[in-house]
Short mmCIF file of C-alpha atoms in Angstrom, two decimals:
data_model
loop_
_atom_site.label_atom_id
_atom_site.label_comp_id
_atom_site.label_asym_id
_atom_site.label_seq_id
_atom_site.Cartn_x
_atom_site.Cartn_y
_atom_site.Cartn_z
CA UNK A 18 0.00 0.00 0.00
CA UNK A 19 2.82 2.37 0.85
CA UNK A 20 4.50 1.68 -2.52
CA UNK A 21 1.27 2.55 -4.36
CA UNK A 22 1.06 5.85 -2.56
CA UNK A 23 4.71 6.64 -3.34
CA UNK A 24 4.19 5.79 -7.00
CA UNK A 25 0.95 7.79 -7.10
CA UNK A 26 2.65 10.74 -5.44
CA UNK A 27 5.51 10.52 -7.93
CA UNK A 28 3.07 10.45 -10.83
CA UNK A 29 0.71 13.13 -9.55
CA UNK A 30 3.40 15.37 -8.06
CA UNK A 31 4.66 17.34 -11.09
CA UNK A 32 1.23 18.25 -12.49
CA UNK A 33 -1.10 18.05 -9.50
CA UNK A 34 -3.21 20.85 -10.90
CA UNK A 35 -4.15 18.78 -13.95
CA UNK A 36 -5.16 15.67 -11.99
CA UNK A 37 -7.80 14.72 -9.53
CA UNK A 38 -7.71 11.66 -7.36
CA UNK A 39 -10.55 9.16 -7.72
CA UNK A 40 -11.18 6.13 -5.53
CA UNK A 41 -12.00 3.23 -7.85
CA UNK A 42 -11.81 0.15 -5.66
CA UNK A 43 -10.68 -0.74 -2.21
CA UNK A 44 -7.34 0.76 -1.22
CA UNK A 45 -6.51 1.95 -4.73
CA UNK A 46 -6.28 5.48 -5.92
CA UNK A 47 -6.16 6.28 -9.62
CA UNK A 48 -5.10 9.58 -11.07
CA UNK A 49 -7.45 10.74 -13.82
CA UNK A 50 -6.21 13.46 -16.10
CA UNK A 51 -8.29 16.36 -17.26
CA UNK A 52 -5.52 17.55 -19.54
CA UNK A 53 -2.90 15.18 -20.96
CA UNK A 54 0.66 15.82 -19.83
CA UNK A 55 3.74 14.10 -21.28
CA UNK A 56 5.47 14.07 -17.90
CA UNK A 57 2.55 12.47 -16.08
CA UNK A 58 1.34 10.03 -18.75
CA UNK A 59 2.86 7.02 -16.97
CA UNK A 60 1.03 3.77 -16.30
CA UNK A 61 1.64 1.57 -13.28
CA UNK A 62 4.26 -0.56 -15.03
CA UNK A 63 6.24 2.49 -16.16
CA UNK A 64 6.07 4.03 -12.72
CA UNK A 65 7.18 0.78 -11.07
CA UNK A 66 10.11 0.46 -13.47
CA UNK A 67 11.07 4.04 -12.71
CA UNK A 68 11.01 3.39 -8.98
CA UNK A 69 13.02 0.15 -9.34
CA UNK A 70 15.53 1.90 -11.61
CA UNK A 71 15.88 4.72 -9.12
CA UNK A 72 16.51 2.26 -6.29
CA UNK A 73 19.19 0.48 -8.35
CA UNK A 74 20.95 3.74 -9.13
CA UNK A 75 20.74 4.82 -5.50
CA UNK A 76 22.26 1.51 -4.36
CA UNK A 77 25.37 2.12 -6.45
CA UNK A 78 24.85 -0.80 -8.83
CA UNK A 79 26.14 0.56 -12.10
CA UNK A 80 27.36 -0.95 -15.33
CA UNK A 81 30.29 -3.32 -15.13
CA UNK A 82 33.37 -2.77 -17.24
CA UNK A 83 35.56 -5.51 -18.69
CA UNK A 84 39.11 -5.39 -19.95
CA UNK A 85 38.79 -6.68 -23.51
CA UNK A 86 42.32 -6.01 -24.68
CA UNK A 87 44.15 -8.83 -26.43
CA UNK A 88 46.30 -10.92 -24.16
CA UNK A 89 48.79 -11.87 -26.89
CA UNK A 90 50.32 -9.74 -29.57
CA UNK A 91 50.44 -11.17 -33.09
CA UNK A 92 49.33 -14.61 -34.20
CA UNK A 93 50.09 -17.93 -32.61
CA UNK A 94 53.31 -19.56 -33.84
CA UNK A 95 51.57 -22.60 -35.34
CA UNK A 96 49.24 -20.41 -37.36
CA UNK A 97 52.05 -18.75 -39.28
CA UNK A 98 53.92 -22.03 -39.73
CA UNK A 99 50.90 -23.72 -41.35
CA UNK A 100 50.17 -20.90 -43.80
CA UNK A 101 51.99 -22.73 -46.61
CA UNK A 102 50.05 -25.91 -45.91
CA UNK A 103 46.73 -24.02 -46.06
CA UNK A 104 47.71 -22.41 -49.36
CA UNK A 105 48.66 -25.82 -50.80
CA UNK A 106 45.35 -27.29 -49.62
CA UNK A 107 43.35 -24.48 -51.23
CA UNK A 108 45.28 -24.90 -54.49
CA UNK A 109 44.65 -28.66 -54.46
CA UNK A 110 40.94 -28.12 -53.71
CA UNK A 111 40.63 -25.66 -56.57
CA UNK A 112 42.18 -28.13 -59.03
CA UNK A 113 40.03 -30.99 -57.65
CA UNK A 114 36.85 -28.96 -57.95
CA UNK A 115 37.70 -27.96 -61.53
CA UNK A 116 38.33 -31.60 -62.50
CA UNK A 117 35.12 -32.66 -60.70
CA UNK A 118 33.04 -30.16 -62.63
CA UNK A 119 34.64 -31.20 -65.91
CA UNK A 120 33.85 -34.88 -65.35
CA UNK A 121 30.34 -34.07 -64.14
CA UNK A 122 29.77 -32.08 -67.34
CA UNK A 123 31.16 -35.03 -69.34
CA UNK A 124 28.62 -37.27 -67.60
CA UNK A 125 25.79 -34.82 -68.14
CA UNK A 126 26.46 -34.29 -71.85
CA UNK A 127 27.54 -37.84 -72.71
CA UNK A 128 26.10 -39.01 -76.01
CA UNK A 129 26.59 -42.72 -75.38
CA UNK A 130 26.70 -45.14 -72.49
CA UNK A 131 30.45 -45.59 -72.96
CA UNK A 132 31.11 -41.86 -72.46
CA UNK A 133 28.86 -41.80 -69.37
CA UNK A 134 30.63 -44.88 -67.93
CA UNK A 135 34.06 -43.25 -68.47
CA UNK A 136 32.86 -40.10 -66.65
CA UNK A 137 31.43 -42.11 -63.71
CA UNK A 138 34.65 -44.13 -63.41
CA UNK A 139 36.70 -40.91 -63.48
CA UNK A 140 34.54 -39.36 -60.75
CA UNK A 141 34.85 -42.50 -58.62
CA UNK A 142 38.62 -42.55 -59.10
CA UNK A 143 38.88 -38.87 -58.09
CA UNK A 144 36.91 -39.46 -54.90
CA UNK A 145 39.15 -42.39 -53.92
CA UNK A 146 42.36 -40.49 -54.76
CA UNK A 147 41.30 -37.55 -52.58
CA UNK A 148 40.79 -39.53 -49.39
CA UNK A 149 37.13 -40.45 -49.98
CA UNK A 150 36.11 -36.79 -49.99
CA UNK A 151 34.24 -34.70 -52.52
CA UNK A 152 35.48 -31.17 -53.25
CA UNK A 153 34.61 -28.47 -50.75
CA UNK A 154 31.59 -26.46 -51.85
CA UNK A 155 30.16 -29.28 -53.98
CA UNK A 156 26.81 -30.71 -52.99
CA UNK A 157 25.46 -34.20 -53.57
CA UNK A 158 22.25 -32.51 -54.69
CA UNK A 159 24.08 -31.23 -57.80
CA UNK A 160 25.03 -34.79 -58.69
CA UNK A 161 21.46 -35.98 -58.11
CA UNK A 162 20.04 -33.25 -60.33
CA UNK A 163 22.36 -34.19 -63.20
CA UNK A 164 21.47 -37.87 -62.82
CA UNK A 165 17.75 -37.13 -62.79
CA UNK A 166 18.13 -35.26 -66.06
CA UNK A 167 20.17 -37.94 -67.88
CA UNK A 168 18.66 -41.09 -66.35
CA UNK A 169 16.14 -41.77 -69.18
CA UNK A 170 18.99 -41.88 -71.71
CA UNK A 171 21.25 -44.27 -69.76
CA UNK A 172 21.53 -48.02 -70.11
CA UNK A 173 21.24 -50.49 -67.28
CA UNK A 174 25.01 -50.93 -66.69
CA UNK A 175 25.56 -47.19 -66.49
CA UNK A 176 22.66 -46.76 -64.07
CA UNK A 177 24.09 -49.54 -61.86
CA UNK A 178 27.55 -47.94 -61.95
CA UNK A 179 26.06 -44.57 -61.04
CA UNK A 180 24.10 -46.18 -58.18
CA UNK A 181 27.35 -47.56 -56.76
CA UNK A 182 29.07 -44.17 -57.17
CA UNK A 183 26.07 -42.47 -55.55
CA UNK A 184 26.37 -44.78 -52.52
CA UNK A 185 30.07 -43.86 -52.20
CA UNK A 186 29.26 -40.14 -52.36
CA UNK A 187 26.36 -40.66 -49.94
CA UNK A 188 28.68 -42.31 -47.42
CA UNK A 189 31.10 -39.40 -47.82
CA UNK A 190 28.55 -36.69 -47.12
CA UNK A 191 26.58 -38.53 -44.42
CA UNK A 192 27.36 -37.93 -40.76
CA UNK A 193 28.94 -41.07 -39.39
CA UNK A 194 28.86 -42.73 -36.03
CA UNK A 195 32.48 -42.57 -34.89
CA UNK A 196 32.15 -45.82 -32.95
CA UNK A 197 31.35 -47.80 -36.12
CA UNK A 198 33.81 -48.97 -38.78
CA UNK A 199 33.57 -47.15 -42.13
CA UNK A 200 33.85 -50.34 -44.16
CA UNK A 201 35.27 -48.42 -47.07
#
């Protein structure tokens, strides 16, 4: 009850001439404005937040400051040492991705089953030579879209070879349980 009176006094105080106090229910007093005032147009929630904020400021609880300066100067020693290895990896990935796209285009635009089989075998060989990984930035969905487009023109042996290659790529891109053996 005392808090309500303090809040009401804080709200009514600055513009008491423009307000009159009205008893609405038991033990509650509501200020009703005859003329709107920007200073006094505060609801109960706003007044309560103002009182709580004032109490926090009065208690001395202010913002906390953190020292966010870097502890070390420069880069870590291993980072600079491995820069050449990262550059070599990126160069290798770029060449692998270019070869992958070339063979995928050969598969997509093959005019016979023999050409399609050569492209599938080349793709399979590339995956095995690169540690059972597909190039970074290449999605299995791209491979599936190409296959969906050329499937009606392929013979049975080529479709079977692609199915085997698709299983290899699927095992590469699928999240594996580390407790199980790969079997590849």
